[in-house]
Coordinates of C-alpha atoms in Angstrom, one line a residue:
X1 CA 0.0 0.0 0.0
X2 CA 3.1 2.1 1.1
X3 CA 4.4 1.9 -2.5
X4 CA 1.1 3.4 -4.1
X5 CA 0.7 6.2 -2.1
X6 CA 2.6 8.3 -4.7
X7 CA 0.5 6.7 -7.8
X8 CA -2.7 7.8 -5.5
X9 CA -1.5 11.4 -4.7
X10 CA -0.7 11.7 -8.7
X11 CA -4.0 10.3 -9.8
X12 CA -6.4 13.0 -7.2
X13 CA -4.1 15.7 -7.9
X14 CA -4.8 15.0 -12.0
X15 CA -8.8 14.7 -10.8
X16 CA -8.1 18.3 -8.9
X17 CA -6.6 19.9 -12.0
X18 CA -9.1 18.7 -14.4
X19 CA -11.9 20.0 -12.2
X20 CA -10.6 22.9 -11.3
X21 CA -9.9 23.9 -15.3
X22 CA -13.4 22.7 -15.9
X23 CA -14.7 25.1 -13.5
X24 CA -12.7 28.1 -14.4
X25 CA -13.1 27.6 -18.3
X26 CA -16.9 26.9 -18.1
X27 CA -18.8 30.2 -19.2
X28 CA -22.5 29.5 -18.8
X29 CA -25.0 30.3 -22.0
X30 CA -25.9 33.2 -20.5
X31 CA -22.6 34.9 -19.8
X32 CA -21.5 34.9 -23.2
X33 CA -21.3 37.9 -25.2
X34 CA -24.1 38.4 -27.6
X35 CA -23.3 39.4 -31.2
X36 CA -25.3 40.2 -34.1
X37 CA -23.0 38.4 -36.4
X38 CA -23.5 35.5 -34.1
X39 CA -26.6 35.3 -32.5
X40 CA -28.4 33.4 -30.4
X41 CA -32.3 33.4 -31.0
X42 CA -33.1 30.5 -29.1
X43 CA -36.0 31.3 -26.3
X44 CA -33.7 29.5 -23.8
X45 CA -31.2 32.4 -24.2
X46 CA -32.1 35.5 -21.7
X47 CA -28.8 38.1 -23.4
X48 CA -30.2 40.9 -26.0
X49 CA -30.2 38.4 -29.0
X50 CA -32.4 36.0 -27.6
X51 CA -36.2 35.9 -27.5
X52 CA -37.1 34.8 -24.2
X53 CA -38.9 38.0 -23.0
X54 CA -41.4 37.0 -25.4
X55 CA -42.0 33.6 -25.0
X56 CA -42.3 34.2 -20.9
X57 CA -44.9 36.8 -22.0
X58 CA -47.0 34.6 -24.2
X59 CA -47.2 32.0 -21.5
X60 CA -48.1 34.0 -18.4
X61 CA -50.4 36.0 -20.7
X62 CA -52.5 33.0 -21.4
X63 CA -51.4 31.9 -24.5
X64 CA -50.5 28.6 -25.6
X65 CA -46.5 28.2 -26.4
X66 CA -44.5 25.0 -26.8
X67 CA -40.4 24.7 -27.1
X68 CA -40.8 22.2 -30.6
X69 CA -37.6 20.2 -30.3
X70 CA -38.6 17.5 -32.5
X71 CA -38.1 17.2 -36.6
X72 CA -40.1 19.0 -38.6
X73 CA -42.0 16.1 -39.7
X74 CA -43.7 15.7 -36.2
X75 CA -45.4 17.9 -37.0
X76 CA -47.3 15.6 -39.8
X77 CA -47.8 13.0 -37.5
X78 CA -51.3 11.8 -35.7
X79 CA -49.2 12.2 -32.4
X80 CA -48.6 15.7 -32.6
X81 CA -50.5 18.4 -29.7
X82 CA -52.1 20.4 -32.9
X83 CA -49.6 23.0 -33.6
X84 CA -51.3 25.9 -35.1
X85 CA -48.3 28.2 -35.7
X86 CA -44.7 26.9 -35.9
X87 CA -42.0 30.0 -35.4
X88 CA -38.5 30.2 -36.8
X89 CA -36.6 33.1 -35.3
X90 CA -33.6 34.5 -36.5
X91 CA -30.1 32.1 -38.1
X92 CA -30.5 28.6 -36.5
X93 CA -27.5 27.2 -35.0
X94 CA -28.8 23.8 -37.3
X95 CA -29.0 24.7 -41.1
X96 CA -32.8 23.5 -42.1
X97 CA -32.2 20.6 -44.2
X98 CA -34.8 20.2 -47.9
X99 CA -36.7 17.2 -46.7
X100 CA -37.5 19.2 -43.2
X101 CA -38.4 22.7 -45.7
X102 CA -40.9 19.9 -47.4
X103 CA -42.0 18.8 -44.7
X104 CA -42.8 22.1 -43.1
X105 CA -44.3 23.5 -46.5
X106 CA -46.5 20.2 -46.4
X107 CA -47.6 21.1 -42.4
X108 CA -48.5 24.4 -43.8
X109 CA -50.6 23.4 -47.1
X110 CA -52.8 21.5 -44.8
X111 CA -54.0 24.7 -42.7
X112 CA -50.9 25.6 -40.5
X113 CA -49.1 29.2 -40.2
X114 CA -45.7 29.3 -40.6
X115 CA -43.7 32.5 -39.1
X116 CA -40.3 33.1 -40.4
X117 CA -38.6 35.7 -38.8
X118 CA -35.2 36.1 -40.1
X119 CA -32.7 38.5 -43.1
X120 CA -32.3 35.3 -44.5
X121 CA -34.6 33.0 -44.1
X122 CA -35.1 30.3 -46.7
X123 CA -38.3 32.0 -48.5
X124 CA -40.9 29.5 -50.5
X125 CA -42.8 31.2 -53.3
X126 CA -46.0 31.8 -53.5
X127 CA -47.5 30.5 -57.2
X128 CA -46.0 32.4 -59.1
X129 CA -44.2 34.8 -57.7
X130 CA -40.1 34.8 -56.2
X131 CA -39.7 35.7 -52.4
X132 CA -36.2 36.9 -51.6
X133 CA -34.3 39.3 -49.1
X134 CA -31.9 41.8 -49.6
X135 CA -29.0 42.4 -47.0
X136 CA -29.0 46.0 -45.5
X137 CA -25.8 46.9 -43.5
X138 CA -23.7 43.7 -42.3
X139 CA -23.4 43.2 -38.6
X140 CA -20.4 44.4 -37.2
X141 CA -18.8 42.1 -34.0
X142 CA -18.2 45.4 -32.5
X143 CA -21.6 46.1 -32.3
X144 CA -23.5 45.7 -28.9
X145 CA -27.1 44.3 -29.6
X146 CA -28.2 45.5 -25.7
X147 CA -27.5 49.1 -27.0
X148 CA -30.8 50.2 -28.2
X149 CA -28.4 53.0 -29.7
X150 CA -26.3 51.4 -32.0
X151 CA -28.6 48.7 -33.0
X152 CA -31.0 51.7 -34.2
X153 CA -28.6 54.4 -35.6
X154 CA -29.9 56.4 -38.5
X155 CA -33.1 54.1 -38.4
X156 CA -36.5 55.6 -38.3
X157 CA -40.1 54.1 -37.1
X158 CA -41.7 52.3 -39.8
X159 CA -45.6 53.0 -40.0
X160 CA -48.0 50.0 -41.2
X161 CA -48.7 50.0 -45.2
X162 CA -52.6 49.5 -44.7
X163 CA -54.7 48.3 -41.7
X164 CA -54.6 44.7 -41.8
X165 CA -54.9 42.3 -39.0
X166 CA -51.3 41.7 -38.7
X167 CA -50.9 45.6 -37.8
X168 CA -54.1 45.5 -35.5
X169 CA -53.2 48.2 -32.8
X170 CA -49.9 48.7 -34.3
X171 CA -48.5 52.8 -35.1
X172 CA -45.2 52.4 -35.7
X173 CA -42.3 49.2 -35.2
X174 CA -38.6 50.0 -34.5
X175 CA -36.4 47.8 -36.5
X176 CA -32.8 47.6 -36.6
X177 CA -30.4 49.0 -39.0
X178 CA -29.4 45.7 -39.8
X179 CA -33.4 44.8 -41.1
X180 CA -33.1 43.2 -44.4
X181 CA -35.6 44.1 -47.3
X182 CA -38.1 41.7 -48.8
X183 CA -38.5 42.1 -52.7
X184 CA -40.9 39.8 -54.3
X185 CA -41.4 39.4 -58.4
X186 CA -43.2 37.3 -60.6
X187 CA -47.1 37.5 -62.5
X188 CA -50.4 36.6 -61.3
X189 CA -51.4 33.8 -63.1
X190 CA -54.5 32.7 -60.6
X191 CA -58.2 33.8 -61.1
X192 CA -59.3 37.1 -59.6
X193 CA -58.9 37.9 -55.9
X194 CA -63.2 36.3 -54.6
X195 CA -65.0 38.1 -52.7
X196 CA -66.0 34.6 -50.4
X197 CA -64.7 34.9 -47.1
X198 CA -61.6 33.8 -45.8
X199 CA -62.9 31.2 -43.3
X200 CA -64.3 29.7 -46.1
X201 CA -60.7 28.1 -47.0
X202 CA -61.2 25.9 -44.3
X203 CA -63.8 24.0 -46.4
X204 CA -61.8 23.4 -49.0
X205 CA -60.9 20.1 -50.1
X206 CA -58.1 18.5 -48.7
X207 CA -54.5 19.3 -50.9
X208 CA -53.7 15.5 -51.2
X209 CA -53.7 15.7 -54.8
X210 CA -51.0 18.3 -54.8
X211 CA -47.3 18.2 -56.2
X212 CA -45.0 17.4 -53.6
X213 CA -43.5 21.1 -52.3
X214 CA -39.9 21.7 -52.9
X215 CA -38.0 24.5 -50.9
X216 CA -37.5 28.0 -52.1
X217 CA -39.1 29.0 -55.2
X218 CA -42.5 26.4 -55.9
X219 CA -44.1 26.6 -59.1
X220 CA -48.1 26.9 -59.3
X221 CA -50.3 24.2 -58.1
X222 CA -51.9 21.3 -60.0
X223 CA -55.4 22.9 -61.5
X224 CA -57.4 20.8 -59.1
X225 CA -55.8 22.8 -56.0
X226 CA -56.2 26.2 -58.3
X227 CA -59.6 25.6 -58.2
X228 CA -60.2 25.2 -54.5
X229 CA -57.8 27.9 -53.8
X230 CA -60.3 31.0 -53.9
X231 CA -57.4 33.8 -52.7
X232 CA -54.6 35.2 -54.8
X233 CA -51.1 33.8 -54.0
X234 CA -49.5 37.6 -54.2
X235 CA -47.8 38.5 -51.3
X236 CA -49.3 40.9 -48.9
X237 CA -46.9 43.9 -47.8
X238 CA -48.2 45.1 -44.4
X239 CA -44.6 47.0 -43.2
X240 CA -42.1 48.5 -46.0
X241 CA -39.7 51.1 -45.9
X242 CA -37.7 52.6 -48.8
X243 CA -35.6 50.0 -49.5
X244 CA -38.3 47.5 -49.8
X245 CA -41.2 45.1 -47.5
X246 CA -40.3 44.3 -43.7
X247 CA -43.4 42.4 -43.3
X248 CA -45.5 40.2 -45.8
X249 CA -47.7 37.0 -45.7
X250 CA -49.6 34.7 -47.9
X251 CA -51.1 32.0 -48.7
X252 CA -50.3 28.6 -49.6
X253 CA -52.8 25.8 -49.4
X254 CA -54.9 26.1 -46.6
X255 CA -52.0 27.6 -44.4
X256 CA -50.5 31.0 -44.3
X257 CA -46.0 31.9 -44.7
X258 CA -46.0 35.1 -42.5
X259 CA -42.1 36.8 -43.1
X260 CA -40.5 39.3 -41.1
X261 CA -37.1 40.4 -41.8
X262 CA -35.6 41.5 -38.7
X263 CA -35.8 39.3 -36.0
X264 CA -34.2 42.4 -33.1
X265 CA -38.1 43.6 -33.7
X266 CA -38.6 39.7 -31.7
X267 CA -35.0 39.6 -29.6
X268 CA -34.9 40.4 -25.9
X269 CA -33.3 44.0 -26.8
X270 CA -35.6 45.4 -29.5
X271 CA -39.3 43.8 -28.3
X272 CA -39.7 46.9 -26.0
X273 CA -39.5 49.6 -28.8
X274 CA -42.4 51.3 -29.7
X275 CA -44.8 48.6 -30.7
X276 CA -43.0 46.0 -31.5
X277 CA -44.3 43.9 -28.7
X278 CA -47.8 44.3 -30.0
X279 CA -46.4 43.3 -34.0
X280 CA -45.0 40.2 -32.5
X281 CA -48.2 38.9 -31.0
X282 CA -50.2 40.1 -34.1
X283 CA -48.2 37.6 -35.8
X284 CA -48.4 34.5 -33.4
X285 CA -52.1 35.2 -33.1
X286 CA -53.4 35.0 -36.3
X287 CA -55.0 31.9 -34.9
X288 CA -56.5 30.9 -31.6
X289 CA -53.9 27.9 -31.6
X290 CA -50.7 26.3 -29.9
X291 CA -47.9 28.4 -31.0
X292 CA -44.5 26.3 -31.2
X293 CA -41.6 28.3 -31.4
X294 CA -38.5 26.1 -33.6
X295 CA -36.0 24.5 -31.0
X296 CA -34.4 22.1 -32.6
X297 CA -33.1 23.7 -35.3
X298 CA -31.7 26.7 -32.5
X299 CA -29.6 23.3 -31.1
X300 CA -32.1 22.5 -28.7
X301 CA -33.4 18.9 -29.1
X302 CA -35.1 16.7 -27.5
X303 CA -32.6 13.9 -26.0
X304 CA -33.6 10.7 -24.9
X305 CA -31.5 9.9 -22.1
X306 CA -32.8 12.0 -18.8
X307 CA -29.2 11.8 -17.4
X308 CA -27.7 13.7 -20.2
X309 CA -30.3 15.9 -20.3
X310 CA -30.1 16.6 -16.7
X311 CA -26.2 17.7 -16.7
X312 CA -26.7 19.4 -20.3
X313 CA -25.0 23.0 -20.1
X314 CA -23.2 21.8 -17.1
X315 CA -19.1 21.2 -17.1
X316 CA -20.3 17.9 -16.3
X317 CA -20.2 16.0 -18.8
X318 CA -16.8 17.0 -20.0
X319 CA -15.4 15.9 -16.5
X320 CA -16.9 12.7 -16.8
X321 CA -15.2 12.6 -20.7
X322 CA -11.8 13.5 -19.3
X323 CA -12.3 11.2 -16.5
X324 CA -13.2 8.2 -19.4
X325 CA -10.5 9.0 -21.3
X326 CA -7.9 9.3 -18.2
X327 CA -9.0 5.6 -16.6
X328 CA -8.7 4.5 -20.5
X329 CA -5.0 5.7 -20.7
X330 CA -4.5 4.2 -17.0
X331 CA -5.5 1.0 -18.4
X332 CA -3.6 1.4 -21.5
X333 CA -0.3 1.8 -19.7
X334 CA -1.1 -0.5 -16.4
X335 CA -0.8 -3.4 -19.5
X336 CA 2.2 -2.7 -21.1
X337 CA 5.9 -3.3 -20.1
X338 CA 8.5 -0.8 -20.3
X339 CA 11.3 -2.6 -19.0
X340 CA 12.7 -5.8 -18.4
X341 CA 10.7 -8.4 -16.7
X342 CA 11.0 -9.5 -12.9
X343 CA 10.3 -12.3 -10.6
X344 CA 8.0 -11.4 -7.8
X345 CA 9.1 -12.2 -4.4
X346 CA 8.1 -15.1 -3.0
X347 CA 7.2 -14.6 0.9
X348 CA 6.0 -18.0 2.6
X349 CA 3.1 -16.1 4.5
X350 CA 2.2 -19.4 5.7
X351 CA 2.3 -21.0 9.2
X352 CA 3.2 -24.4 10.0
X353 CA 0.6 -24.2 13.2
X354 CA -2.3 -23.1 10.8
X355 CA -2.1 -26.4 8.6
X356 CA -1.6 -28.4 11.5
X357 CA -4.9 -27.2 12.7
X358 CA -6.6 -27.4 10.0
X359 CA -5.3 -31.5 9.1
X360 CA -6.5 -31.7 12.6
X361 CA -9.7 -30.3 12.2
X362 CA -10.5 -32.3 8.5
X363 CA -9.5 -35.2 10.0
X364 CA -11.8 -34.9 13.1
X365 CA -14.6 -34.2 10.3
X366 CA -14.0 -37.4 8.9
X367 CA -13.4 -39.6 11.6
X368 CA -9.9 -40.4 10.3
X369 CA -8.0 -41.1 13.6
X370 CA -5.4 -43.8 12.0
X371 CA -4.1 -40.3 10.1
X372 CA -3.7 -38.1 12.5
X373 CA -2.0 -41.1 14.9
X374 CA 0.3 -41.4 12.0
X375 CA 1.1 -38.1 11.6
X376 CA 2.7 -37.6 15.4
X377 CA 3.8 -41.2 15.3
X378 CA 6.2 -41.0 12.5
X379 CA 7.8 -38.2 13.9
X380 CA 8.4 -39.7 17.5
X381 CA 9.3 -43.1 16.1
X382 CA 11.9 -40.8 13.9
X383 CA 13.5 -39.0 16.7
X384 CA 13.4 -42.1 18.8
X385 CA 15.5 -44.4 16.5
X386 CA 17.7 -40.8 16.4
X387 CA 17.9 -41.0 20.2
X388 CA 18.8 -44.6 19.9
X389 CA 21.4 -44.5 17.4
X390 CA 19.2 -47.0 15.1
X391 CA 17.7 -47.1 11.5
X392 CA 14.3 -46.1 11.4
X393 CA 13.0 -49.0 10.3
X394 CA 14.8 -51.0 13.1
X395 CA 12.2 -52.9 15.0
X396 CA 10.3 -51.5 18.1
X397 CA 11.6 -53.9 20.5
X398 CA 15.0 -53.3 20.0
X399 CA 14.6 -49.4 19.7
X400 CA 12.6 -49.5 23.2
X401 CA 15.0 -51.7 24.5
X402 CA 18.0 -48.9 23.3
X403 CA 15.9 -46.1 24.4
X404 CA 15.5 -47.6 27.5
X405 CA 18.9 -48.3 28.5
X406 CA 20.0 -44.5 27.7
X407 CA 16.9 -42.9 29.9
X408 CA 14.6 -43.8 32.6
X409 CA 11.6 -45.1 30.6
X410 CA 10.7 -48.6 30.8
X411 CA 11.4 -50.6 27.3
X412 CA 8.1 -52.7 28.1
X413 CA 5.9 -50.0 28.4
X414 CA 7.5 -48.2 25.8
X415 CA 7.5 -51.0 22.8
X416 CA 3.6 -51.8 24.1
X417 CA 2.8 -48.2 23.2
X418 CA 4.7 -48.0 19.6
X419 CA 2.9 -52.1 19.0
X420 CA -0.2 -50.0 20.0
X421 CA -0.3 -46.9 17.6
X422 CA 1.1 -49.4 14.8
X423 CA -1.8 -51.4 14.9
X424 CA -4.1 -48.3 14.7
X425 CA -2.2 -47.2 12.0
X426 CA -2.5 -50.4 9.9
X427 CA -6.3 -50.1 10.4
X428 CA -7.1 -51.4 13.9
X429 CA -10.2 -49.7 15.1
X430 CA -9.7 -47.0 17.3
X431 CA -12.0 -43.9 19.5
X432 CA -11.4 -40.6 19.1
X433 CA -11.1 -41.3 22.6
X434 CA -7.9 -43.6 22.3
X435 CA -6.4 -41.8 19.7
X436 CA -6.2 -38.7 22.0
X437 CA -4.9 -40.5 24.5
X438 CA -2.2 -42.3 23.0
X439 CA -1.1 -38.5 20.9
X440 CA -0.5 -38.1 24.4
X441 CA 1.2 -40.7 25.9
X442 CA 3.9 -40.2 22.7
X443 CA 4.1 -36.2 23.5
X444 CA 5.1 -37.5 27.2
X445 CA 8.0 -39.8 25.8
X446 CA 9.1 -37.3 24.2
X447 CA 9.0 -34.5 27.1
X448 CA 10.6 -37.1 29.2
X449 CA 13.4 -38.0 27.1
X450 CA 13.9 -34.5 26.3
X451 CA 13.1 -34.4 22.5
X452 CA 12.1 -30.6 21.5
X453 CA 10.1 -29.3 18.7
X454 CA 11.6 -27.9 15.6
X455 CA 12.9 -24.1 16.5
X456 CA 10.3 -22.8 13.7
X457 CA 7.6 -24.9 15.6
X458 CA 8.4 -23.1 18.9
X459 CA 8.6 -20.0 17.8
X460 CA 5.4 -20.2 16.2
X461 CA 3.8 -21.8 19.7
X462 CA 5.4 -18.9 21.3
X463 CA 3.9 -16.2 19.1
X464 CA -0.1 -18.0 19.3
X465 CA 0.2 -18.3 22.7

């Protein structure tokens, strides 16, 4: 144990180090510095680019808000709450793949409202007309987006176009000079705008028959869906400046694209100007529905092991990692040589007193007296041939008869006892009893005559007594 102490003092002093950079190189999502170049629009995120203001308002004002953290397609399946309005805010950490665009441009033919707040967000047509954004002035990394300042130098309040729904109670919105302008282009080639309400799209038929969408620019529906489409697919600018729209929507299928081009009007620093609070719900609201607001694609999904889950965020996990990869290197080294090879010591940790007991006990267990009879009897017939100056396979009678003449025991008495354990030995039956008893008639020959124990053997009688 002595000779590990310094392996054990290395290994928690490695543990100590690993924490302790851990610790102080672990800068929590919130403490990082927000950017516009690099944002983070996630309604986790509490900094100036993130929109959790606005989710936390929605919910304690009654509305119903989800985190989606699933694929896109969930929302297509017969397992999904009944999303009514599915947000994307702002550059997603995850780039939104074609099949999850389809799948979202599916969701929204089949009644859904799809929000997409962003300079540069992938923009599906509508019919026949393009949808695309135009850049204004490029984010700077200097620029603080929690200085309500910079973020709107040389910007002016843009009044709504035309009283719509989306601009219900809405004067003027305060965008950023960073707001990208929305340009669409392209010819009407749908039936005139019908006068039949808009709730009558609900009772439309169903958009089964339709081409599968593709993402960006989509070509005009199959005649079958023309038919049952009674509203023009032109975009409808509700927000524009000089440079072009802020705000449109329109319709495709039975859903509705909604497209704003500055998400700081949604972000933590920018949803207090003038209304922009009151544009952002306008939006969400369109119908009484769930709203879901795009996690997954902001880095955010759903994991299906609790534990990870739990310690997400955390330094954690890359403790644990370090840890795994540490005990792996430990192993890797504890089984390779890097030197010669060496005996081990051999230490004889045994005791000769510890196996005597224990043949003494087995053979008490199994009634074997003739063995343990022979096992002191060979050893006093051995030293008493010694004593005599005989073989040890001289007869009894003349080694009692030796013995005798060179000490005070009788040789009678002496050659009946060696006849006796002899005969017990050679399978005469015998008591535990009489066994005992002549063990110790053999241990008094040979106190009387003088015959010690091995030094080893006293020593070790010494020490257990």
């Amino acid at each position: 144990m002595r000779q590990r102490i310094g392996i054990i003092v290395t290994v928690v002093l490695v543990l100590g180090i690993l924490i302790a950079i851990n610790a102080a190189s672990y800068e929590g999502e919130d403490e990082r510095q927000d950017t516009e170049l690099a944002p983070n629009r996630s309604t986790y995120h509490s900094g100036s680019t993130g929109t959790r203001a606005l989710y936390d308002f929605l919910s304690e004002s009654g509305y119903r808000v989800m985190r989606w953290r699933e694929v896109p397609a969930q929302l297509l399946a017969d397992t999904s709450p009944g999303v009514q309005t599915f947000v994307i805010i702002g550059q997603t950490a995850l780039e939104i793949q074609e099949d999850e665009s389809m799948s979202l441009l599916m969701w929204v033919e089949r009644g859904g409202t799809l929000v997409l707040v962003d300079r540069n967000a992938f923009l599906p047509g509508s019919g026949g007309w393009e949808v695309a954004s135009k850049f204004g002035d490029f984010p700077s990394p200097t620029v603080n987006p929690g200085d309500v300042g910079e973020m709107t130098e040389n910007v002016k309040p843009i009044q709504p176009v035309q009283p719509t729904l989306l601009t219900k109670n809405v004067e003027s919105v305060m965008p950023s000079r960073f707001a990208a302008a929305i340009n669409f282009t392209g010819t009407n080639i749908y039936p005139p705008v019908s006068a039949e309400p808009v709730q009558n799209l609900q009772e439309s038929d169903d958009f089964a028959d339709e081409p599968t969408p593709t993402p960006g620019h989509m070509g005009p529906p199959a005649a079958a869906s023309t038919q049952s489409t009674p509203l023009s697919p032109a975009p409808v600018v509700h927000l524009e400046d000089s440079r072009g729209a802020l705000l449109i929507d329109y319709p495709r299928g039975k859903g509705r694209i909604v497209i704003l081009s500055d998400p700081y009007i949604f972000s933590n620093g920018g949803l207090g100007l003038r209304d922009n609070l009151q544009l952002a719900i306008n939006l969400l609201t369109i119908t009484n529905g769930l709203i879901a607001f795009d996690e997954y694609h902001q880095g955010r999904a759903a994991t299906r092991n609790a534990v990870f889950a739990y310690f997400s965020g955390t330094p954690i996990l890359p403790i644990l990692g370090q840890l795994l990869a540490l005990i792996l290197v430990i192993l890797w080294t504890s089984s390779r040589r890097f030197a010669r090879p060496l005996p081990l010591s051999q230490i004889d940790r045994r005791s000769s007193l510890e196996f005597v007991a224990s043949m003494a006990e087995l053979q008490q267990r199994a009634r074997a007296y003739d063995l343990a009879i022979e096992n002191v009897y060979s050893r006093t017939r051995r030293v008493l041939a010694r004593y005599a100056g005989m073989e040890y396979n001289s007869p009894r009678s003349e080694i009692a008869t030796r013995v005798a003449a060179r000490s005070s025991l009788e040789s009678r008495s002496l050659e009946i006892l060696m006849r006796q354990c002899e005969a017990a030995i050679n399978g005469e039956p015998v008591t535990e009893r009489q066994s005992i008893q002549l063990v110790k008639r053999l241990r008094d020959v040979e106190r009387a005559l003088g015959l010690r124990m091995r030094a080893r053997d006293a020593r070790q009688a010494i020490q257990k007594g």
